[in-house]
PDB file of C-alpha atoms and ligand atoms in Angstrom:
ATOM      1  CA  UNK A  28     -59.715 183.578  38.556  1.00  0.00           C
ATOM      2  CA  UNK A  29     -57.274 186.475  38.329  1.00  0.00           C
ATOM      3  CA  UNK A  30     -54.583 186.092  35.669  1.00  0.00           C
ATOM      4  CA  UNK A  31     -51.024 186.517  36.965  1.00  0.00           C
ATOM      5  CA  UNK A  32     -48.325 188.143  34.867  1.00  0.00           C
ATOM      6  CA  UNK A  33     -44.703 187.722  35.944  1.00  0.00           C
ATOM      7  CA  UNK A  34     -43.062 190.953  34.892  1.00  0.00           C
ATOM      8  CA  UNK A  35     -40.964 193.983  35.812  1.00  0.00           C
ATOM      9  CA  UNK A  36     -41.310 197.608  34.753  1.00  0.00           C
ATOM     10  CA  UNK A  37     -38.193 197.885  32.606  1.00  0.00           C
ATOM     11  CA  UNK A  38     -39.202 194.950  30.386  1.00  0.00           C
ATOM     12  CA  UNK A  39     -40.729 196.041  27.098  1.00  0.00           C
ATOM     13  CA  UNK A  40     -41.522 192.409  26.316  1.00  0.00           C
ATOM     14  CA  UNK A  41     -43.530 192.155  29.526  1.00  0.00           C
ATOM     15  CA  UNK A  42     -45.155 195.507  28.741  1.00  0.00           C
ATOM     16  CA  UNK A  43     -46.654 194.063  25.532  1.00  0.00           C
ATOM     17  CA  UNK A  44     -48.436 191.401  27.595  1.00  0.00           C
ATOM     18  CA  UNK A  45     -49.352 193.768  30.438  1.00  0.00           C
ATOM     19  CA  UNK A  46     -50.820 196.394  28.101  1.00  0.00           C
ATOM     20  CA  UNK A  47     -52.761 193.739  26.200  1.00  0.00           C
ATOM     21  CA  UNK A  48     -54.175 192.443  29.497  1.00  0.00           C
ATOM     22  CA  UNK A  49     -55.046 195.941  30.681  1.00  0.00           C
ATOM     23  CA  UNK A  50     -56.792 196.933  27.437  1.00  0.00           C
ATOM     24  CA  UNK A  51     -58.582 193.569  27.155  1.00  0.00           C
ATOM     25  CA  UNK A  52     -60.541 194.229  30.333  1.00  0.00           C
ATOM     26  CA  UNK A  53     -59.624 190.837  31.813  1.00  0.00           C
ATOM     27  CA  UNK A  54     -58.844 190.728  35.519  1.00  0.00           C
ATOM     28  CA  UNK A  55     -55.076 190.451  36.070  1.00  0.00           C
ATOM     29  CA  UNK A  56     -52.351 191.188  38.543  1.00  0.00           C
ATOM     30  CA  UNK A  57     -48.605 191.690  38.134  1.00  0.00           C
ATOM     31  CA  UNK A  58     -46.124 189.460  39.970  1.00  0.00           C
ATOM     32  CA  UNK A  59     -42.833 191.308  40.353  1.00  0.00           C
ATOM     33  CA  UNK A  60     -39.748 189.489  39.049  1.00  0.00           C
ATOM     34  CA  UNK A  61     -36.565 190.946  40.500  1.00  0.00           C
ATOM     35  CA  UNK A  62     -34.630 190.626  37.247  1.00  0.00           C
ATOM     36  CA  UNK A  63     -31.827 192.998  38.282  1.00  0.00           C
ATOM     37  CA  UNK A  64     -31.045 190.775  41.276  1.00  0.00           C
ATOM     38  CA  UNK A  65     -30.958 187.599  39.206  1.00  0.00           C
ATOM     39  CA  UNK A  66     -34.506 186.293  39.758  1.00  0.00           C
ATOM     40  CA  UNK A  67     -34.868 184.911  36.207  1.00  0.00           C
ATOM     41  CA  UNK A  68     -31.813 182.697  36.822  1.00  0.00           C
ATOM     42  CA  UNK A  69     -33.148 181.006  39.943  1.00  0.00           C
ATOM     43  CA  UNK A  70     -34.341 177.396  39.989  1.00  0.00           C
ATOM     44  CA  UNK A  71     -37.705 178.646  41.268  1.00  0.00           C
ATOM     45  CA  UNK A  72     -38.257 180.856  38.218  1.00  0.00           C
ATOM     46  CA  UNK A  73     -36.841 178.283  35.768  1.00  0.00           C
ATOM     47  CA  UNK A  74     -39.447 175.851  37.078  1.00  0.00           C
ATOM     48  CA  UNK A  75     -42.105 178.274  35.781  1.00  0.00           C
ATOM     49  CA  UNK A  76     -40.243 179.155  32.581  1.00  0.00           C
ATOM     50  CA  UNK A  77     -37.233 177.034  31.563  1.00  0.00           C
ATOM     51  CA  UNK A  78     -36.409 179.732  28.964  1.00  0.00           C
ATOM     52  CA  UNK A  79     -35.589 182.028  31.882  1.00  0.00           C
ATOM     53  CA  UNK A  80     -37.511 184.952  30.435  1.00  0.00           C
ATOM     54  CA  UNK A  81     -40.173 187.403  31.435  1.00  0.00           C
ATOM     55  CA  UNK A  82     -43.096 187.700  30.711  1.00  0.00           C
ATOM     56  CA  UNK A  83     -44.827 184.581  31.993  1.00  0.00           C
ATOM     57  CA  UNK A  84     -48.590 184.392  32.327  1.00  0.00           C
ATOM     58  CA  UNK A  85     -50.468 181.980  34.562  1.00  0.00           C
ATOM     59  CA  UNK A  86     -54.209 181.563  34.147  1.00  0.00           C
ATOM     60  CA  UNK A  87     -55.413 178.637  36.265  1.00  0.00           C
ATOM     61  CA  UNK A  88     -53.635 175.584  34.932  1.00  0.00           C
ATOM     62  CA  UNK A  89     -52.328 177.359  31.838  1.00  0.00           C
ATOM     63  CA  UNK A  90     -48.778 178.724  31.971  1.00  0.00           C
ATOM     64  CA  UNK A  91     -47.449 180.602  28.955  1.00  0.00           C
ATOM     65  CA  UNK A  92     -44.273 182.427  28.068  1.00  0.00           C
ATOM     66  CA  UNK A  93     -43.355 184.512  24.995  1.00  0.00           C
ATOM     67  CA  UNK A  94     -45.158 187.845  24.830  1.00  0.00           C
ATOM     68  CA  UNK A  95     -46.677 187.105  21.410  1.00  0.00           C
ATOM     69  CA  UNK A  96     -48.227 183.845  22.588  1.00  0.00           C
ATOM     70  CA  UNK A  97     -49.552 185.496  25.739  1.00  0.00           C
ATOM     71  CA  UNK A  98     -51.062 188.279  23.622  1.00  0.00           C
ATOM     72  CA  UNK A  99     -52.698 185.696  21.356  1.00  0.00           C
ATOM     73  CA  UNK A 100     -54.155 183.883  24.372  1.00  0.00           C
ATOM     74  CA  UNK A 101     -55.511 187.099  25.894  1.00  0.00           C
ATOM     75  CA  UNK A 102     -57.086 188.303  22.667  1.00  0.00           C
ATOM     76  CA  UNK A 103     -58.739 184.900  22.118  1.00  0.00           C
ATOM     77  CA  UNK A 104     -59.995 184.738  25.702  1.00  0.00           C
ATOM     78  CA  UNK A 105     -61.319 188.308  25.791  1.00  0.00           C
ATOM     79  CA  UNK A 106     -62.466 188.505  22.171  1.00  0.00           C
ATOM     80  CA  UNK A 107     -60.640 191.852  21.973  1.00  0.00           C
ATOM     81  CA  UNK A 108     -57.577 193.202  20.150  1.00  0.00           C
ATOM     82  CA  UNK A 109     -57.390 190.195  17.828  1.00  0.00           C
ATOM     83  CA  UNK A 110     -58.054 189.407  14.178  1.00  0.00           C
ATOM     84  CA  UNK A 111     -61.469 189.463  12.535  1.00  0.00           C
ATOM     85  CA  UNK A 112     -60.441 187.265   9.608  1.00  0.00           C
ATOM     86  CA  UNK A 113     -57.867 184.627   8.725  1.00  0.00           C
ATOM     87  CA  UNK A 114     -55.979 187.175   6.644  1.00  0.00           C
ATOM     88  CA  UNK A 115     -55.837 189.606   9.560  1.00  0.00           C
ATOM     89  CA  UNK A 116     -54.597 186.838  11.857  1.00  0.00           C
ATOM     90  CA  UNK A 117     -51.748 186.093   9.468  1.00  0.00           C
ATOM     91  CA  UNK A 118     -50.887 189.771   9.285  1.00  0.00           C
ATOM     92  CA  UNK A 119     -50.859 190.037  13.076  1.00  0.00           C
ATOM     93  CA  UNK A 120     -48.469 187.068  13.235  1.00  0.00           C
ATOM     94  CA  UNK A 121     -46.233 188.646  10.577  1.00  0.00           C
ATOM     95  CA  UNK A 122     -45.852 191.778  12.672  1.00  0.00           C
ATOM     96  CA  UNK A 123     -45.327 189.880  15.928  1.00  0.00           C
ATOM     97  CA  UNK A 124     -42.575 187.729  14.397  1.00  0.00           C
ATOM     98  CA  UNK A 125     -40.988 190.755  12.744  1.00  0.00           C
ATOM     99  CA  UNK A 126     -41.143 192.715  15.987  1.00  0.00           C
ATOM    100  CA  UNK A 127     -39.591 189.911  18.041  1.00  0.00           C
ATOM    101  CA  UNK A 128     -36.628 189.650  15.700  1.00  0.00           C
ATOM    102  CA  UNK A 129     -36.048 193.033  14.109  1.00  0.00           C
ATOM    103  CA  UNK A 130     -37.560 195.618  16.449  1.00  0.00           C
ATOM    104  CA  UNK A 131     -37.988 194.569  20.092  1.00  0.00           C
ATOM    105  CA  UNK A 132     -35.301 191.890  19.756  1.00  0.00           C
ATOM    106  CA  UNK A 133     -32.818 194.690  18.986  1.00  0.00           C
ATOM    107  CA  UNK A 134     -34.321 197.579  20.963  1.00  0.00           C
ATOM    108  CA  UNK A 135     -34.529 195.608  24.214  1.00  0.00           C
ATOM    109  CA  UNK A 136     -30.894 194.535  24.093  1.00  0.00           C
ATOM    110  CA  UNK A 137     -29.674 197.951  22.930  1.00  0.00           C
ATOM    111  CA  UNK A 138     -31.587 199.795  25.658  1.00  0.00           C
ATOM    112  CA  UNK A 139     -30.273 197.339  28.244  1.00  0.00           C
ATOM    113  CA  UNK A 140     -26.706 197.816  27.001  1.00  0.00           C
ATOM    114  CA  UNK A 141     -26.995 201.625  26.942  1.00  0.00           C
ATOM    115  CA  UNK A 142     -28.788 202.121  30.260  1.00  0.00           C
ATOM    116  CA  UNK A 143     -28.752 199.189  32.647  1.00  0.00           C
ATOM    117  CA  UNK A 144     -25.265 197.681  32.315  1.00  0.00           C
ATOM    118  CA  UNK A 145     -22.545 199.466  34.347  1.00  0.00           C
ATOM    119  CA  UNK A 146     -20.741 201.831  31.949  1.00  0.00           C
ATOM    120  CA  UNK A 147     -17.364 200.016  31.848  1.00  0.00           C
ATOM    121  CA  UNK A 148     -19.094 196.795  30.827  1.00  0.00           C
ATOM    122  CA  UNK A 149     -21.043 198.287  27.895  1.00  0.00           C
ATOM    123  CA  UNK A 150     -20.209 196.901  24.476  1.00  0.00           C
ATOM    124  CA  UNK A 151     -19.786 199.965  22.257  1.00  0.00           C
ATOM    125  CA  UNK A 152     -19.362 197.947  19.038  1.00  0.00           C
ATOM    126  CA  UNK A 153     -22.612 196.130  19.704  1.00  0.00           C
ATOM    127  CA  UNK A 154     -24.321 199.444  20.446  1.00  0.00           C
ATOM    128  CA  UNK A 155     -23.347 200.900  17.057  1.00  0.00           C
ATOM    129  CA  UNK A 156     -24.313 197.733  15.198  1.00  0.00           C
ATOM    130  CA  UNK A 157     -27.711 197.379  16.859  1.00  0.00           C
ATOM    131  CA  UNK A 158     -28.452 201.094  16.430  1.00  0.00           C
ATOM    132  CA  UNK A 159     -27.766 200.728  12.711  1.00  0.00           C
ATOM    133  CA  UNK A 160     -30.003 197.642  12.414  1.00  0.00           C
ATOM    134  CA  UNK A 161     -32.742 199.384  14.351  1.00  0.00           C
ATOM    135  CA  UNK A 162     -32.750 202.362  12.038  1.00  0.00           C
ATOM    136  CA  UNK A 163     -33.816 200.032   9.222  1.00  0.00           C
ATOM    137  CA  UNK A 164     -36.559 198.622  11.441  1.00  0.00           C
ATOM    138  CA  UNK A 165     -37.877 202.113  12.253  1.00  0.00           C
ATOM    139  CA  UNK A 166     -37.900 202.859   8.526  1.00  0.00           C
ATOM    140  CA  UNK A 167     -39.956 199.722   7.835  1.00  0.00           C
ATOM    141  CA  UNK A 168     -42.414 200.527  10.617  1.00  0.00           C
ATOM    142  CA  UNK A 169     -42.765 204.169   9.637  1.00  0.00           C
ATOM    143  CA  UNK A 170     -43.340 203.159   6.008  1.00  0.00           C
ATOM    144  CA  UNK A 171     -45.979 200.589   6.960  1.00  0.00           C
ATOM    145  CA  UNK A 172     -47.887 203.211   8.912  1.00  0.00           C
ATOM    146  CA  UNK A 173     -47.944 205.742   6.072  1.00  0.00           C
ATOM    147  CA  UNK A 174     -51.597 206.421   5.311  1.00  0.00           C
ATOM    148  CA  UNK A 175     -52.940 203.918   7.822  1.00  0.00           C
ATOM    149  CA  UNK A 176     -53.805 204.075  11.504  1.00  0.00           C
ATOM    150  CA  UNK A 177     -52.976 200.521  12.618  1.00  0.00           C
ATOM    151  CA  UNK A 178     -50.569 197.815  11.451  1.00  0.00           C
ATOM    152  CA  UNK A 179     -52.701 194.760  10.758  1.00  0.00           C
ATOM    153  CA  UNK A 180     -56.301 195.910  10.796  1.00  0.00           C
ATOM    154  CA  UNK A 181     -58.469 199.019  10.705  1.00  0.00           C
ATOM    155  CA  UNK A 182     -58.473 198.899  14.500  1.00  0.00           C
ATOM    156  CA  UNK A 183     -55.923 198.446  17.282  1.00  0.00           C
ATOM    157  CA  UNK A 184     -54.669 194.851  17.565  1.00  0.00           C
ATOM    158  CA  UNK A 185     -51.999 192.913  19.392  1.00  0.00           C
ATOM    159  CA  UNK A 186     -49.724 193.549  16.394  1.00  0.00           C
ATOM    160  CA  UNK A 187     -49.617 197.223  17.387  1.00  0.00           C
ATOM    161  CA  UNK A 188     -49.226 196.318  21.066  1.00  0.00           C
ATOM    162  CA  UNK A 189     -46.267 194.112  20.173  1.00  0.00           C
ATOM    163  CA  UNK A 190     -44.417 196.615  18.006  1.00  0.00           C
ATOM    164  CA  UNK A 191     -44.878 199.533  20.429  1.00  0.00           C
ATOM    165  CA  UNK A 192     -43.421 197.536  23.347  1.00  0.00           C
ATOM    166  CA  UNK A 193     -40.161 199.480  23.675  1.00  0.00           C
ATOM    167  CA  UNK A 194     -41.141 202.740  22.028  1.00  0.00           C
ATOM    168  CA  UNK A 195     -42.863 204.344  25.021  1.00  0.00           C
ATOM    169  CA  UNK A 196     -39.748 204.099  27.214  1.00  0.00           C
ATOM    170  CA  UNK A 197     -37.833 207.315  27.717  1.00  0.00           C
ATOM    171  CA  UNK A 198     -34.375 205.885  28.503  1.00  0.00           C
ATOM    172  CA  UNK A 199     -32.168 206.727  25.496  1.00  0.00           C
ATOM    173  CA  UNK A 200     -31.568 204.010  22.904  1.00  0.00           C
ATOM    174  CA  UNK A 201     -31.419 206.059  19.720  1.00  0.00           C
ATOM    175  CA  UNK A 202     -35.147 206.217  19.048  1.00  0.00           C
ATOM    176  CA  UNK A 203     -36.543 209.729  18.599  1.00  0.00           C
ATOM    177  CA  UNK A 204     -40.237 209.968  17.868  1.00  0.00           C
ATOM    178  CA  UNK A 205     -39.699 213.266  16.040  1.00  0.00           C
ATOM    179  CA  UNK A 206     -37.592 211.466  13.400  1.00  0.00           C
ATOM    180  CA  UNK A 207     -40.468 209.170  12.436  1.00  0.00           C
ATOM    181  CA  UNK A 208     -43.750 211.086  11.926  1.00  0.00           C
ATOM    182  CA  UNK A 209     -45.925 208.047  11.144  1.00  0.00           C
ATOM    183  CA  UNK A 210     -44.631 206.129  14.176  1.00  0.00           C
ATOM    184  CA  UNK A 211     -45.135 209.253  16.278  1.00  0.00           C
ATOM    185  CA  UNK A 212     -48.790 209.595  15.216  1.00  0.00           C
ATOM    186  CA  UNK A 213     -49.411 205.876  15.775  1.00  0.00           C
ATOM    187  CA  UNK A 214     -47.918 205.976  19.288  1.00  0.00           C
ATOM    188  CA  UNK A 215     -50.167 208.947  20.041  1.00  0.00           C
ATOM    189  CA  UNK A 216     -53.208 206.954  18.865  1.00  0.00           C
ATOM    190  CA  UNK A 217     -52.211 203.994  21.050  1.00  0.00           C
ATOM    191  CA  UNK A 218     -51.694 206.296  24.046  1.00  0.00           C
ATOM    192  CA  UNK A 219     -55.151 207.793  23.472  1.00  0.00           C
ATOM    193  CA  UNK A 220     -56.833 204.369  23.736  1.00  0.00           C
ATOM    194  CA  UNK A 221     -59.060 204.325  26.837  1.00  0.00           C
ATOM    195  CA  UNK A 222     -57.275 202.444  29.630  1.00  0.00           C
ATOM    196  CA  UNK A 223     -53.781 202.978  28.194  1.00  0.00           C
ATOM    197  CA  UNK A 224     -50.963 203.118  30.732  1.00  0.00           C
ATOM    198  CA  UNK A 225     -47.232 203.721  30.399  1.00  0.00           C
ATOM    199  CA  UNK A 226     -44.889 200.827  31.368  1.00  0.00           C
ATOM    200  CA  UNK A 227     -43.869 202.102  34.797  1.00  0.00           C
ATOM    201  CA  UNK A 228     -47.525 202.815  35.665  1.00  0.00           C
ATOM    202  CA  UNK A 229     -48.576 199.290  34.726  1.00  0.00           C
ATOM    203  CA  UNK A 230     -45.844 197.043  36.113  1.00  0.00           C
ATOM    204  CA  UNK A 231     -43.860 197.071  39.367  1.00  0.00           C
ATOM    205  CA  UNK A 232     -40.177 198.003  39.338  1.00  0.00           C
ATOM    206  CA  UNK A 233     -38.450 200.941  37.663  1.00  0.00           C
ATOM    207  CA  UNK A 234     -35.014 202.596  37.495  1.00  0.00           C
ATOM    208  CA  UNK A 235     -36.313 205.080  40.098  1.00  0.00           C
ATOM    209  CA  UNK A 236     -36.811 202.216  42.587  1.00  0.00           C
ATOM    210  CA  UNK A 237     -33.209 201.108  42.104  1.00  0.00           C
ATOM    211  CA  UNK A 238     -31.640 204.588  42.312  1.00  0.00           C
TER     212      UNK A 238
HETATM  213  N1  GSH B 310     -39.235 186.832  22.724  1.00  0.00           N
HETATM  214  C1  GSH B 310     -39.432 186.956  24.155  1.00  0.00           C
HETATM  215  C2  GSH B 310     -38.316 187.817  24.740  1.00  0.00           C
HETATM  216  C3  GSH B 310     -38.388 187.851  26.272  1.00  0.00           C
HETATM  217  C4  GSH B 310     -37.171 188.520  26.868  1.00  0.00           C
HETATM  218  O1  GSH B 310     -36.119 188.707  26.224  1.00  0.00           O
HETATM  219  N2  GSH B 310     -37.323 188.878  28.150  1.00  0.00           N
HETATM  220  C5  GSH B 310     -36.224 189.473  28.880  1.00  0.00           C
HETATM  221  C6  GSH B 310     -36.713 190.714  29.646  1.00  0.00           C
HETATM  222  S1  GSH B 310     -37.203 191.995  28.525  1.00  0.00           S
HETATM  223  C7  GSH B 310     -35.730 188.500  29.906  1.00  0.00           C
HETATM  224  O2  GSH B 310     -36.490 188.058  30.740  1.00  0.00           O
HETATM  225  N3  GSH B 310     -34.447 188.159  29.841  1.00  0.00           N
HETATM  226  C8  GSH B 310     -33.855 187.297  30.839  1.00  0.00           C
HETATM  227  C9  GSH B 310     -32.481 186.867  30.455  1.00  0.00           C
HETATM  228  O3  GSH B 310     -32.107 187.059  29.291  1.00  0.00           O
HETATM  229  O4  GSH B 310     -31.792 186.360  31.334  1.00  0.00           O
HETATM  230  C10 GSH B 310     -40.825 187.547  24.439  1.00  0.00           C
HETATM  231  O5  GSH B 310     -41.341 188.253  23.586  1.00  0.00           O
HETATM  232  O6  GSH B 310     -41.409 187.249  25.502  1.00  0.00           O
END
């Protein structure tokens, strides 16, 4: 049975799940969620995910939300992109939790505030604060990648596919690859993985569609 992923192109959190699915080799299809017209607030969507968030994955009678949990499910089911030891599994979880709070948790909101909210409604104080917090996160990530190719293993895992979730988007949110050489090299390695696709090539919906 084909796995369904409820997603939209602008969502870096959905991208983590979509890219994991794509690289796992499992059969999947995207289900477009019209976030910018309020779809995540409808009763229909809340019946699938009471948290009101994308991504949501449905595989037969299993429905999951939270990108990290979906990634874990996909790597277990496919036997790919996961841990090869208990220690690696813990390290993957460390990076997923860190990413959800310190990296994607900030980058997603900052990018939304800087690009997708009408200009008069943007919160400039929040932009400065989140940009400052994110700089520390980029420093941590860049430091962790010094002298190593991947975050939690000697091969690509869902930890990498979590942390890169927002970093392939080109809308401005204060992240410049050139400022962070180890992150830059790591993103290049991820992009060179056979089957890799950029967010707007993997999921329906993009700023171009709404222009
Ligand atoms: N920790 C969650 C975050 C999910 C999330 O924030 N999704 C956003 C899109 S990127 C969303 O659907 N937000 C809907 C809303 O806040 O109303 C995950 O990793 O799945």
